[in-house]
mmCIF file of C-alpha atoms and ligand atoms in Angstrom:
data_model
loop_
_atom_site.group_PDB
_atom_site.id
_atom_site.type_symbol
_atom_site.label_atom_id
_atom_site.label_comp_id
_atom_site.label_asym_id
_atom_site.label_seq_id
_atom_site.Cartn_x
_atom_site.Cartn_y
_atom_site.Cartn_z
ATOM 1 C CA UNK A 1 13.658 14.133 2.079
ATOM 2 C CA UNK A 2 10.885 11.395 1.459
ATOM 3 C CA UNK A 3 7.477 13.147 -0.252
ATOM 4 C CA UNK A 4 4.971 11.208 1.791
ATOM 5 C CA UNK A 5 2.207 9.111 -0.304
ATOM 6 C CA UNK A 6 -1.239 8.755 0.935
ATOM 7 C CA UNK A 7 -3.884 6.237 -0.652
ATOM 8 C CA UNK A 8 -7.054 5.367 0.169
ATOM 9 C CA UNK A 9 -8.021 1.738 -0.174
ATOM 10 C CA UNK A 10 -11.637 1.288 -0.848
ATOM 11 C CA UNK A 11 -11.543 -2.551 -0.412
ATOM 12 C CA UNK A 12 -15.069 -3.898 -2.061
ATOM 13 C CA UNK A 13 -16.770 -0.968 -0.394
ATOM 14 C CA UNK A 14 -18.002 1.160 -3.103
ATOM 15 C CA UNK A 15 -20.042 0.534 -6.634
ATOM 16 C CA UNK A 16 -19.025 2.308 -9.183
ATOM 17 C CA UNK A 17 -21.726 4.551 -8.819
ATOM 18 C CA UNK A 18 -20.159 5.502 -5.437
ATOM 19 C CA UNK A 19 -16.779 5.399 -6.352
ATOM 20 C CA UNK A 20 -17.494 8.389 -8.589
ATOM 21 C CA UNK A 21 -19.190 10.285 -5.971
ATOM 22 C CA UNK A 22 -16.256 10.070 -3.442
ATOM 23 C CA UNK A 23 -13.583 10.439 -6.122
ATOM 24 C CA UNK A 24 -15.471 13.809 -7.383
ATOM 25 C CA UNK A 25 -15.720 14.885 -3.996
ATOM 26 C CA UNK A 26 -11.636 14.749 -3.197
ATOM 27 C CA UNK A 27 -10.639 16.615 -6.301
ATOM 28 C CA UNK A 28 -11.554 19.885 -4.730
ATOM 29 C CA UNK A 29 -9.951 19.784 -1.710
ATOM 30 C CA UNK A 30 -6.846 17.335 -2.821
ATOM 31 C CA UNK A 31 -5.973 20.097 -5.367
ATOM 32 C CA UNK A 32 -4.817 22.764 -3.230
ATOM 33 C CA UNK A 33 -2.594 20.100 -1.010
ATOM 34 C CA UNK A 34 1.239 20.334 -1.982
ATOM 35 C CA UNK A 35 3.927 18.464 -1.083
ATOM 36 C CA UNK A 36 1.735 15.148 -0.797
ATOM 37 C CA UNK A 37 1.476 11.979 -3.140
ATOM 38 C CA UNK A 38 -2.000 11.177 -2.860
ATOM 39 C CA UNK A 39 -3.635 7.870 -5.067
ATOM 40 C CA UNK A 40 -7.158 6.337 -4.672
ATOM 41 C CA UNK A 41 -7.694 2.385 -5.052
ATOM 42 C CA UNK A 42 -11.018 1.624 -5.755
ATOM 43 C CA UNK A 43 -12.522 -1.963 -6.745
ATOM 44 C CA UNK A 44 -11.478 -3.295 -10.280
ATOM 45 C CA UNK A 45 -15.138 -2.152 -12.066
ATOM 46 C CA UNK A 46 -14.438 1.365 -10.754
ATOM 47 C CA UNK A 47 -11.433 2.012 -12.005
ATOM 48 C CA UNK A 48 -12.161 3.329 -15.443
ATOM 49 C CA UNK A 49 -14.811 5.509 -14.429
ATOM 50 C CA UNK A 50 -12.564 6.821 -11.567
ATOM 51 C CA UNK A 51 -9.791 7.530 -13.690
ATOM 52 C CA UNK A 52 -11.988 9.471 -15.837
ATOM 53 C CA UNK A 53 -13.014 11.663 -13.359
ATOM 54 C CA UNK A 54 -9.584 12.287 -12.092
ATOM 55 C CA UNK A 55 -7.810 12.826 -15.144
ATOM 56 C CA UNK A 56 -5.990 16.047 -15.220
ATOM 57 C CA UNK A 57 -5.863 16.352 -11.624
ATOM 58 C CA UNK A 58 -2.396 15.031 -9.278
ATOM 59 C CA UNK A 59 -4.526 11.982 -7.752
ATOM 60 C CA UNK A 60 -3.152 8.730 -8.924
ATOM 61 C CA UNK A 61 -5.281 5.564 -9.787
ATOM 62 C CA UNK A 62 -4.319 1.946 -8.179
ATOM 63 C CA UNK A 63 -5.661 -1.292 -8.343
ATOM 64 C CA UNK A 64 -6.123 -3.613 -4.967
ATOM 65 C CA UNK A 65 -4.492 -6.743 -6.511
ATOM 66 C CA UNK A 66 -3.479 -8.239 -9.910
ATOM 67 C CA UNK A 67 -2.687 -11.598 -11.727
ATOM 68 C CA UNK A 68 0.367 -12.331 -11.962
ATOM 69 C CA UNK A 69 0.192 -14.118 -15.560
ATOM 70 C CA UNK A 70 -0.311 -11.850 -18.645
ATOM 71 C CA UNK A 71 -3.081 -13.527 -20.081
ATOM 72 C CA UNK A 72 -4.760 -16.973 -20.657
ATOM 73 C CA UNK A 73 -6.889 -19.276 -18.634
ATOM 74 C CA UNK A 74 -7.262 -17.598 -15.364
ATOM 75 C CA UNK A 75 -10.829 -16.992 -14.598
ATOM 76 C CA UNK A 76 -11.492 -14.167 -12.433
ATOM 77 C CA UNK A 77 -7.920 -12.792 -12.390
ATOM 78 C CA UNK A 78 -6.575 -9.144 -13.955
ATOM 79 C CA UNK A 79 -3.116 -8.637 -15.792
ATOM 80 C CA UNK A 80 -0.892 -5.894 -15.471
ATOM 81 C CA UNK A 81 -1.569 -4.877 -19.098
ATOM 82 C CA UNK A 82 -5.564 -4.926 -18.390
ATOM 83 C CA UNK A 83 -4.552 -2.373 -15.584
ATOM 84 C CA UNK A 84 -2.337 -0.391 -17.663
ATOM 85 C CA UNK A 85 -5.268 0.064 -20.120
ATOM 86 C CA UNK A 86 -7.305 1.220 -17.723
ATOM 87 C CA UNK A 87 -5.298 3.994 -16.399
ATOM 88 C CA UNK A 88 -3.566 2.171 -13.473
ATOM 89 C CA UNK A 89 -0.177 2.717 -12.705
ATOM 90 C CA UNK A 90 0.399 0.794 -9.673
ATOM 91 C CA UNK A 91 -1.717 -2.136 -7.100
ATOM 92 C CA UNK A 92 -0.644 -3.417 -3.822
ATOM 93 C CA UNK A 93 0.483 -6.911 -3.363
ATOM 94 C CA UNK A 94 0.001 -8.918 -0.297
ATOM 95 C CA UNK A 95 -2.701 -6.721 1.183
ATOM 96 C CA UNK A 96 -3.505 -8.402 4.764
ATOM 97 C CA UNK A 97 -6.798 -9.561 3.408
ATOM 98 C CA UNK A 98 -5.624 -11.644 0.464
ATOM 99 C CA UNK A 99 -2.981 -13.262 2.563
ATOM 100 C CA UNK A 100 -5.233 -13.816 5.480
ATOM 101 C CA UNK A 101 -9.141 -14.216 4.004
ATOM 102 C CA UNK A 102 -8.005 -15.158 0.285
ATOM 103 C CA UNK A 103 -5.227 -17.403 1.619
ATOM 104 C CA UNK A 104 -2.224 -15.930 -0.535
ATOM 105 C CA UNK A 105 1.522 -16.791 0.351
ATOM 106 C CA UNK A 106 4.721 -15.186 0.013
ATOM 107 C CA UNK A 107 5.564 -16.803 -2.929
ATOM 108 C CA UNK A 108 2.561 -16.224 -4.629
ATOM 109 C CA UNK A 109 2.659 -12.265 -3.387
ATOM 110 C CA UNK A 110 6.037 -11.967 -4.890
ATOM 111 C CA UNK A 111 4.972 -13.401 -8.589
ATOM 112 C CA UNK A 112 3.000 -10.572 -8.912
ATOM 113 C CA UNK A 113 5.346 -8.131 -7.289
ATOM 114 C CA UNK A 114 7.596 -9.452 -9.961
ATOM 115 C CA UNK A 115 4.967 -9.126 -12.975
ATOM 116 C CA UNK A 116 4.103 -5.642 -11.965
ATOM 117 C CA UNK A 117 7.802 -4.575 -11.926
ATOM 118 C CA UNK A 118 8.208 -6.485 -15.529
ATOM 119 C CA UNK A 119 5.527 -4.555 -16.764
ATOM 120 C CA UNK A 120 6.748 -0.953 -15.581
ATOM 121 C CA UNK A 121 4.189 -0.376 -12.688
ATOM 122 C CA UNK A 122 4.555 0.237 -9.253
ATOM 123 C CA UNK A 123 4.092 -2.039 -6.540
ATOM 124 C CA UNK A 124 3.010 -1.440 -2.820
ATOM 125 C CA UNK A 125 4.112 -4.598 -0.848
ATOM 126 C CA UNK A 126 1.898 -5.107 1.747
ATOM 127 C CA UNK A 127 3.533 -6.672 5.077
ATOM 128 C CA UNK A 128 2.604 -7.076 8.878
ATOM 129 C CA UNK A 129 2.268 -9.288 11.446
ATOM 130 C CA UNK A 130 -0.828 -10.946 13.559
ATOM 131 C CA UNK A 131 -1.724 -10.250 17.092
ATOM 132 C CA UNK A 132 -0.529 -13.523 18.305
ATOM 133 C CA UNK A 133 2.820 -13.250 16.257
ATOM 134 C CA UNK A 134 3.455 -9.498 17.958
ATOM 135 C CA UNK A 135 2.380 -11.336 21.743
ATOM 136 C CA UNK A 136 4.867 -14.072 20.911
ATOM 137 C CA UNK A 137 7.657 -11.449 20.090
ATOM 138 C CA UNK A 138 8.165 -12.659 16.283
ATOM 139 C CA UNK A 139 7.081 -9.677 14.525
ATOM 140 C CA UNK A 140 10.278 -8.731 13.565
ATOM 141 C CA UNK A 141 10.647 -11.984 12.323
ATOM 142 C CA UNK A 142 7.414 -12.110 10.428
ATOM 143 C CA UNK A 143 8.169 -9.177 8.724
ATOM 144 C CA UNK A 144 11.772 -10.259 8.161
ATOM 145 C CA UNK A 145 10.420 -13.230 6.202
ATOM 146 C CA UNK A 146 7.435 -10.789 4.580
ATOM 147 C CA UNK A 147 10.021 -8.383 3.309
ATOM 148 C CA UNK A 148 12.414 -10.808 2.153
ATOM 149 C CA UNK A 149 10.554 -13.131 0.554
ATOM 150 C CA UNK A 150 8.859 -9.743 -1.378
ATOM 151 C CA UNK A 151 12.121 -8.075 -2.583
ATOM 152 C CA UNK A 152 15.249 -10.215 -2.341
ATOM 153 C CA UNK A 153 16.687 -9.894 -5.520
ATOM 154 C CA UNK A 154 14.675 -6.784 -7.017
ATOM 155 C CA UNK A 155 16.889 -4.814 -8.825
ATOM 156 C CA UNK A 156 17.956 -1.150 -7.517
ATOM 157 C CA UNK A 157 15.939 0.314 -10.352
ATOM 158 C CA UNK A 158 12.728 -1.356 -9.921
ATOM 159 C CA UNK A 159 13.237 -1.199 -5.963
ATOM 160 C CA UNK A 160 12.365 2.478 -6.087
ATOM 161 C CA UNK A 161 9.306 1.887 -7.606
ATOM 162 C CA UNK A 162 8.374 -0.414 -4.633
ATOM 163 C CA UNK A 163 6.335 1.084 -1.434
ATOM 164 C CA UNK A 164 6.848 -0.911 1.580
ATOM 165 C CA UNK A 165 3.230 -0.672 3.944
ATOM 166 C CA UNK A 166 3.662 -1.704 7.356
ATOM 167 C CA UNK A 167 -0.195 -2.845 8.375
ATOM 168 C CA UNK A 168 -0.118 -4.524 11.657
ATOM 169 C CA UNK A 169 -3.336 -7.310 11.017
ATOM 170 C CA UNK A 170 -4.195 -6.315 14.134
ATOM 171 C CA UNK A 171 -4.739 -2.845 13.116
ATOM 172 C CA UNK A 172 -6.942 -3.208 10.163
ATOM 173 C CA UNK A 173 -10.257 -2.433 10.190
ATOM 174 C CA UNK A 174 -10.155 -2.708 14.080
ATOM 175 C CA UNK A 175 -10.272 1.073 15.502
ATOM 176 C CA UNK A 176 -6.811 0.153 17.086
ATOM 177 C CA UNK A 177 -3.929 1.516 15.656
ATOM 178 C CA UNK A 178 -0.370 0.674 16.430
ATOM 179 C CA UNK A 179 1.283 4.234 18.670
ATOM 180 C CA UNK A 180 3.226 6.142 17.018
ATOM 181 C CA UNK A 181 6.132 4.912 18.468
ATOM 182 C CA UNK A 182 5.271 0.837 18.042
ATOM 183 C CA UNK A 183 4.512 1.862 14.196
ATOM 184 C CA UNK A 184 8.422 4.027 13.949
ATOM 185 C CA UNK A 185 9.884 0.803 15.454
ATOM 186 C CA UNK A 186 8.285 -1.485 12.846
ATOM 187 C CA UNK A 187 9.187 0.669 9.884
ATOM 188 C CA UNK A 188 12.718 1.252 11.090
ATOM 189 C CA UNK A 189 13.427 -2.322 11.294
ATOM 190 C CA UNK A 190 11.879 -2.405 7.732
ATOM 191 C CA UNK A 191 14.278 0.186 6.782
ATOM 192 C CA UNK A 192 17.202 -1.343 7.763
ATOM 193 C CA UNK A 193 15.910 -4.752 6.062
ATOM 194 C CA UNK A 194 15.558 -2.795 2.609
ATOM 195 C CA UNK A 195 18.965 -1.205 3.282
ATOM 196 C CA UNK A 196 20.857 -4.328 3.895
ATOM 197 C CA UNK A 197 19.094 -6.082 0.585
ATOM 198 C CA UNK A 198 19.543 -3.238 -1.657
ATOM 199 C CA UNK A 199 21.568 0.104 0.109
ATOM 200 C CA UNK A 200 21.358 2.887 2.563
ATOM 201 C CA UNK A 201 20.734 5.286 -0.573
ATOM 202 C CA UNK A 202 18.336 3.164 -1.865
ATOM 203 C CA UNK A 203 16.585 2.003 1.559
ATOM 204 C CA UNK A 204 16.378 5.777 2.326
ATOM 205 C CA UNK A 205 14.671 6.581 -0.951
ATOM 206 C CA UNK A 206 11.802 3.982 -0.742
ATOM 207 C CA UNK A 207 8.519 4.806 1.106
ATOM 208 C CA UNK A 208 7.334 2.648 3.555
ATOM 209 C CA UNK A 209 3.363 3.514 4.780
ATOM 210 C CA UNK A 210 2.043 2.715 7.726
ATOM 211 C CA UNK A 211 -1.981 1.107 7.507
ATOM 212 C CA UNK A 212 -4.675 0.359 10.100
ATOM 213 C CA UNK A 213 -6.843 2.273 11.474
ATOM 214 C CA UNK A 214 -5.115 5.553 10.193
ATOM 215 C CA UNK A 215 -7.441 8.329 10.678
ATOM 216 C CA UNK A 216 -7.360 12.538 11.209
ATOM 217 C CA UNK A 217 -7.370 11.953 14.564
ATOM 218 C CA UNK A 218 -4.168 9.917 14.290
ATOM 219 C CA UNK A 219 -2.301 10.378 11.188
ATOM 220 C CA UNK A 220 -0.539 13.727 12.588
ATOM 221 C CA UNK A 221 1.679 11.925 15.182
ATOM 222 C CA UNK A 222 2.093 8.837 12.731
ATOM 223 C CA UNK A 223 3.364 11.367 10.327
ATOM 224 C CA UNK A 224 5.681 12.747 12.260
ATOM 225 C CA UNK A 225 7.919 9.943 12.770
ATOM 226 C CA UNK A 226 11.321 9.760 11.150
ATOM 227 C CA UNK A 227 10.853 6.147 9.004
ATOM 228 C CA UNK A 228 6.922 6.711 8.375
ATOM 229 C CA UNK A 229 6.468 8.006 5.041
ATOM 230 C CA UNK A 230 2.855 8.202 4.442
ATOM 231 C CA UNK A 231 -0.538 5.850 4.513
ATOM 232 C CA UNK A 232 -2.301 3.189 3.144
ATOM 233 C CA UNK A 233 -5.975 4.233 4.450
ATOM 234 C CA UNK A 234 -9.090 1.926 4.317
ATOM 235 C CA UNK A 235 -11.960 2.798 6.276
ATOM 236 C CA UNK A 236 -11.503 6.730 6.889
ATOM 237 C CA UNK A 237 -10.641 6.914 2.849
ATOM 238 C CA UNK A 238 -14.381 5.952 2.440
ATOM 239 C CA UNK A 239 -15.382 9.431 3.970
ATOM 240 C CA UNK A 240 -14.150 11.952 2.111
ATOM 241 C CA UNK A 241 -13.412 15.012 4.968
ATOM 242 C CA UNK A 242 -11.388 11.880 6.850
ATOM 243 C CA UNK A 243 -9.261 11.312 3.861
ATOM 244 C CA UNK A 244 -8.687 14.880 3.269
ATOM 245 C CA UNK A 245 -7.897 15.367 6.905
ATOM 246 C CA UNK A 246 -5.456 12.232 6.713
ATOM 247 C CA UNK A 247 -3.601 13.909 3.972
ATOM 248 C CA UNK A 248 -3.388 17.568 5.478
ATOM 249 C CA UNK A 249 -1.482 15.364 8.354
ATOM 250 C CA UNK A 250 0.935 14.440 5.905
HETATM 251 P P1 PGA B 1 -8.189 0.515 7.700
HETATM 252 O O1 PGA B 1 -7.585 -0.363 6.486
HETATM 253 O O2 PGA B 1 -7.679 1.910 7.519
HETATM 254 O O3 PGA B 1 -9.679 0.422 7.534
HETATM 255 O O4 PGA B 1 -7.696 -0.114 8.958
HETATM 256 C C1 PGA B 1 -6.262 -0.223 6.092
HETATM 257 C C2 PGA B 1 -5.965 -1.121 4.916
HETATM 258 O O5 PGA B 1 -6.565 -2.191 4.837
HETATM 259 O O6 PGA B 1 -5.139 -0.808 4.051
#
């Protein structure tokens, strides 16, 4: 059986000061929730004071993105080993809003899949496909190319520190979530993807979360489906009692 992970992506929507606020506010309730992988992945300035205040407790610390370089002339960017200093022990790659606003590319997405793996994080590879790509029928082959592109070639060891999160575009940040059932059909697919690149043991031991517009109100009958191992939460992660709620769900 899959433990299901929930994290709660607070994009660029919190200062530091705020940050602290919302992380102080989960520890109570997150504490007496078993059975649940639950991380928070708060902007880059946040994290050390975050980790701080969560140190001790079971809520892990993420970071958004990452460089994929370890160190040198790269204004703007963060390495693995800055992240690693400052308490983080995984990031997504890929997230919809790089790839989409910030203009990254597969390619680019896997480099730092690859650097985070190299230096012993974990990775959450964020795929999904547009609204027009899911009206003209090619999600499966948008995330075909998405999953691919991430993972080909990732050994079995490092695989299992990958997450897989399924985040329709459409989804994000929209109030519409994918049903229940068009979310279980995407992350099967994605199952059988990571099973025929690495194998059924392995494919069955990697979690694959399902994003957009997950909220209490939702997450229940998400959660319940066979291939959906958890969430990657961004608006309803800002509001403490909706986070909390998300994670009861799972
Ligand atoms: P949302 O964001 O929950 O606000 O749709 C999800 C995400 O971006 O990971």
């Amino acid at each position: 059986m899959r433990k299901s992970f929930v994290a709660g992506n607070w994009k660029m929507a919190t200062t530091t000061a705020q940050a602290k606020a919302l992380a102080g506010s989960l520890l109570d309730g997150i504490t007496s929730v078993e059975g649940v992988d639950v991380a928070v992945i708060p902007p880059f300035l946040a994290i050390p004071a975050v980790v701080d205040l969560l140190r001790g407790s079971t809520i892990a610390v993420g970071a958004q993105d990452v460089y994929f370089e370890k160190s040198g002339a790269f204004t703007g960017e963060i390495s693995c080993e800055m992240l690693i200093e400052a308490g983080c022990g995984f990031a997504l790659v890929g997230h919809s809003e790089r790839r989409h606003i910030l203009g990254e590319t597969d390619p680019l997405v896997r480099k730092k899949l690859d650097a985070l793996l190299a230096a012993g994080m974990d990775a959450i590879l964020c795929v999904g496909e547009t609204i027009e790509e899911r009206e003209a029928g090619s999600t499966e082959a948008r995330l075909e190319t998405q999953v691919r592109s991430g993972l080909e070639g990732v050994t079995l060891e490092q695989a299992r520190r990958v997450t897989v999160a399924y985040e329709p575009v459409w989804a994000i940040g929209t109030g519409k979530t994918a049903t229940a059932s068009q979310a279980q059909e995407a992350h099967r697919f994605i199952r059988g993807l990571l099973a025929g690149l690495f194998d059924e043991e392995t494919a069955g031991k990697m979690r694959i979360q399902y994003g957009g517009s997950v909220k209490p109100e939702n997450a229940g009958e998400l959660m319940t489906q066979p291939d959906i191992d958890g969430a990657l939460v961004g608006g309803a992660s800002l509001k403490p009692a909706s986070f909390l709620g998300i994670v009861q769900a799972a």
